[in-house]
Tab-separated table of C-alpha atoms in Angstrom:
chain	number	residue	atom	x	y	z
A	1	MET	CA	25.301	25.731	-8.446
A	2	ILE	CA	28.048	23.138	-8.892
A	3	LYS	CA	30.440	22.127	-6.122
A	4	LEU	CA	33.935	21.376	-7.281
A	5	ARG	CA	36.173	18.865	-5.545
A	6	SER	CA	39.914	18.533	-5.642
A	7	LYS	CA	41.260	15.817	-7.931
A	8	MET	CA	42.873	13.862	-5.121
A	9	PHE	CA	39.655	13.792	-3.064
A	10	TYR	CA	37.673	12.873	-6.188
A	11	ARG	CA	39.892	9.905	-6.994
A	12	CYS	CA	39.914	8.577	-3.439
A	13	SER	CA	36.259	8.822	-2.506
A	14	SER	CA	34.354	8.460	-5.744
A	15	LYS	CA	33.036	5.143	-7.003
A	16	LEU	CA	32.248	6.571	-10.415
A	17	GLY	CA	35.689	5.969	-11.892
A	18	SER	CA	37.451	8.460	-14.140
A	19	GLY	CA	35.295	11.074	-15.733
A	20	GLY	CA	34.841	14.788	-15.808
A	21	GLY	CA	31.326	15.321	-14.480
A	22	GLY	CA	30.764	13.494	-11.243
A	23	ALA	CA	27.226	12.302	-12.130
A	24	SER	CA	26.710	9.788	-14.870
A	25	GLY	CA	23.810	8.178	-16.599
A	26	GLY	CA	21.723	11.296	-17.120
A	27	GLY	CA	18.002	10.811	-17.050
A	28	GLY	CA	17.381	9.259	-20.416
A	29	GLY	CA	18.925	5.819	-20.342
A	30	ALA	CA	17.719	2.738	-18.509
A	31	ALA	CA	21.260	1.689	-17.664
A	32	SER	CA	24.643	3.347	-17.408
A	33	HIS	CA	28.095	1.803	-17.343
A	34	VAL	CA	30.111	2.871	-14.335
A	35	GLY	CA	33.415	1.383	-13.281
A	36	GLY	CA	32.817	-1.826	-15.242
A	37	GLY	CA	29.415	-2.475	-13.590
A	38	GLU	CA	25.978	-1.664	-14.911
A	39	ILE	CA	23.442	0.405	-12.984
A	40	LYS	CA	19.782	-0.090	-13.823
A	41	TRP	CA	17.274	2.699	-13.176
A	42	GLU	CA	13.535	2.561	-12.559
A	43	LEU	CA	10.813	5.202	-12.478
A	44	ARG	CA	8.666	5.059	-9.338
A	45	PRO	CA	4.929	5.909	-9.418
A	46	GLY	CA	5.684	9.219	-7.681
A	47	GLY	CA	7.880	10.245	-10.633
A	48	MET	CA	11.226	9.731	-8.903
A	49	LEU	CA	14.069	8.102	-10.838
A	50	VAL	CA	15.938	5.679	-8.562
A	51	GLN	CA	18.477	2.907	-8.848
A	52	LYS	CA	16.737	-0.428	-9.332
A	53	ARG	CA	17.049	-2.786	-6.385
A	54	GLU	CA	18.080	-6.363	-6.827
A	55	SER	CA	15.384	-8.575	-5.378
A	56	ASN	CA	14.410	-12.220	-5.244
A	57	GLU	CA	11.865	-12.663	-7.991
A	58	ASN	CA	9.687	-15.695	-8.554
A	59	SER	CA	9.387	-17.521	-11.873
A	60	SER	CA	6.767	-15.147	-13.312
A	61	GLY	CA	9.008	-12.131	-12.658
A	62	GLU	CA	6.584	-10.502	-10.195
A	63	VAL	CA	7.533	-9.874	-6.586
A	64	MET	CA	4.810	-10.715	-4.073
A	65	ILE	CA	4.584	-9.623	-0.450
A	66	THR	CA	2.470	-11.229	2.241
A	67	ILE	CA	0.382	-8.890	4.380
A	68	ARG	CA	-1.344	-9.976	7.581
A	69	VAL	CA	-4.740	-8.258	7.719
A	70	SER	CA	-6.283	-8.250	11.163
A	71	THR	CA	-10.004	-7.757	11.683
A	72	VAL	CA	-11.713	-7.572	15.067
A	73	SER	CA	-12.040	-11.331	15.448
A	74	LYS	CA	-9.824	-12.914	12.735
A	75	TRP	CA	-6.713	-12.371	10.683
A	76	HIS	CA	-5.962	-13.197	7.032
A	77	ASP	CA	-2.636	-13.576	5.224
A	78	ILE	CA	-2.890	-12.050	1.746
A	79	SER	CA	-0.212	-12.112	-0.980
A	80	VAL	CA	-0.190	-9.038	-3.236
A	81	GLN	CA	2.272	-7.084	-5.345
A	82	PRO	CA	3.991	-4.244	-3.489
A	83	THR	CA	2.835	-1.775	-6.158
A	84	SER	CA	-0.828	-2.571	-5.446
A	85	THR	CA	-3.079	0.075	-3.941
A	86	PHE	CA	-5.100	-0.057	-0.748
A	87	GLY	CA	-8.233	-0.074	-2.943
A	88	GLU	CA	-7.103	-3.309	-4.600
A	89	LEU	CA	-6.404	-4.735	-1.135
A	90	LYS	CA	-9.963	-3.813	-0.100
A	91	ILE	CA	-11.348	-5.688	-3.118
A	92	LEU	CA	-9.452	-8.827	-2.080
A	93	LEU	CA	-10.677	-8.411	1.486
A	94	SER	CA	-14.279	-8.032	0.325
A	95	ILE	CA	-14.109	-11.578	-1.028
A	96	LEU	CA	-12.845	-12.930	2.308
A	97	THR	CA	-14.926	-10.869	4.745
A	98	ASN	CA	-18.186	-10.247	2.830
A	99	LEU	CA	-17.833	-6.499	3.467
A	100	GLU	CA	-18.022	-4.157	0.497
A	101	PRO	CA	-14.890	-2.017	-0.105
A	102	GLN	CA	-16.885	1.130	0.820
A	103	GLU	CA	-17.679	-0.422	4.220
A	104	GLN	CA	-14.011	-1.111	5.050
A	105	ARG	CA	-11.487	1.142	6.779
A	106	ILE	CA	-7.803	0.158	6.372
A	107	LEU	CA	-5.295	1.315	9.005
A	108	PHE	CA	-1.516	1.066	8.671
A	109	LYS	CA	0.855	2.540	11.260
A	110	GLY	CA	-2.086	4.103	13.076
A	111	LYS	CA	-3.429	6.078	10.107
A	112	GLU	CA	-6.363	5.426	7.811
A	113	ARG	CA	-5.177	4.962	4.237
A	114	GLU	CA	-6.908	6.135	1.062
A	115	ASP	CA	-7.842	3.761	-1.762
A	116	ASN	CA	-5.437	5.322	-4.286
A	117	GLU	CA	-2.301	5.090	-2.092
A	118	HIS	CA	0.280	2.490	-3.145
A	119	LEU	CA	1.484	-0.032	-0.583
A	120	HIS	CA	5.195	0.406	-1.280
A	121	MET	CA	4.987	4.215	-1.240
A	122	ILE	CA	3.506	4.142	2.279
A	123	GLY	CA	6.126	1.651	3.477
A	124	VAL	CA	4.229	-1.656	3.604
A	125	ARG	CA	6.775	-4.468	3.459
A	126	ASP	CA	6.620	-8.255	3.506
A	127	LYS	CA	4.890	-9.697	6.607
A	128	ASP	CA	3.621	-6.301	7.830
A	129	LYS	CA	0.334	-6.061	9.727
A	130	VAL	CA	-2.629	-4.001	8.494
A	131	LEU	CA	-5.817	-3.442	10.496
A	132	MET	CA	-9.237	-3.572	8.821
A	133	LEU	CA	-12.285	-2.119	10.562
A	134	GLU	CA	-15.902	-1.829	9.492
A	135	ASP	CA	-17.002	1.767	8.936
A	136	PRO	CA	-19.005	2.718	12.069
A	137	ALA	CA	-21.428	4.978	10.162
A	138	ILE	CA	-22.382	2.223	7.728
A	139	LYS	CA	-22.622	-0.286	10.574
A	140	GLU	CA	-25.061	2.027	12.396
A	141	ARG	CA	-27.145	2.488	9.239
A	142	LYS	CA	-27.389	-1.282	8.860
A	143	LEU	CA	-28.578	-1.680	12.446
A	144	LEU	CA	-31.172	1.095	12.034
A	145	GLY	CA	-32.389	-0.513	8.830
A	146	LEU	CA	-32.812	-3.861	10.572
A	147	THR	CA	-34.878	-2.400	13.410
A	148	ARG	CA	-37.187	-0.623	10.975
A	149	THR	CA	-37.837	-3.745	8.913
A	150	ARG	CA	-38.629	-5.879	11.979
A	151	GLY	CA	-41.465	-3.615	13.011
A	152	ILE	CA	-40.197	-3.029	16.518
A	153	GLY	CA	-41.872	-0.078	18.132
A	154	SER	CA	-44.681	0.187	15.607
A	155	SER	CA	-47.644	1.870	17.243
A	156	TYR	CA	-50.037	1.845	14.307
A	157	CYS	CA	-53.588	0.765	15.006
A	158	THR	CA	-56.975	1.774	13.606
A	159	ILE	CA	-59.737	3.085	15.810
A	160	SER	CA	-63.346	3.134	14.616
A	161	VAL	CA	-66.032	5.167	16.321
């Protein structure tokens, strides 16, 4: 259903300039000319078409954000692209912390995040804090494995009659 506006209201409030439709650019083009300016569009990973933001880009053309990852005893500042996933962040953390990505649990805004979720889709921005914890089940298995290999509690002895 289309809402029609009066011509006077259209001319006063619209930034689109003169035209008959109200929406311009369609979905096909990467840019549309509106009122002398040019609007650039980008397709987000979720499939949404949005207006491209102007940002400060470095010389290689890639925007990097710095994330502070806090563990129980330390913190690390890591620079990644905002379109990276939490799985890629876990791989970088495995180099720094010597924990495999399967052993890590990443928390952002109080929720555990999946490996395939993108940082920018969740809302991670520059200088945000992310919490990394070791998976308690894997930690317990490691401790049980260590006690078994040490031979603690072994009650094996041979009796000859």
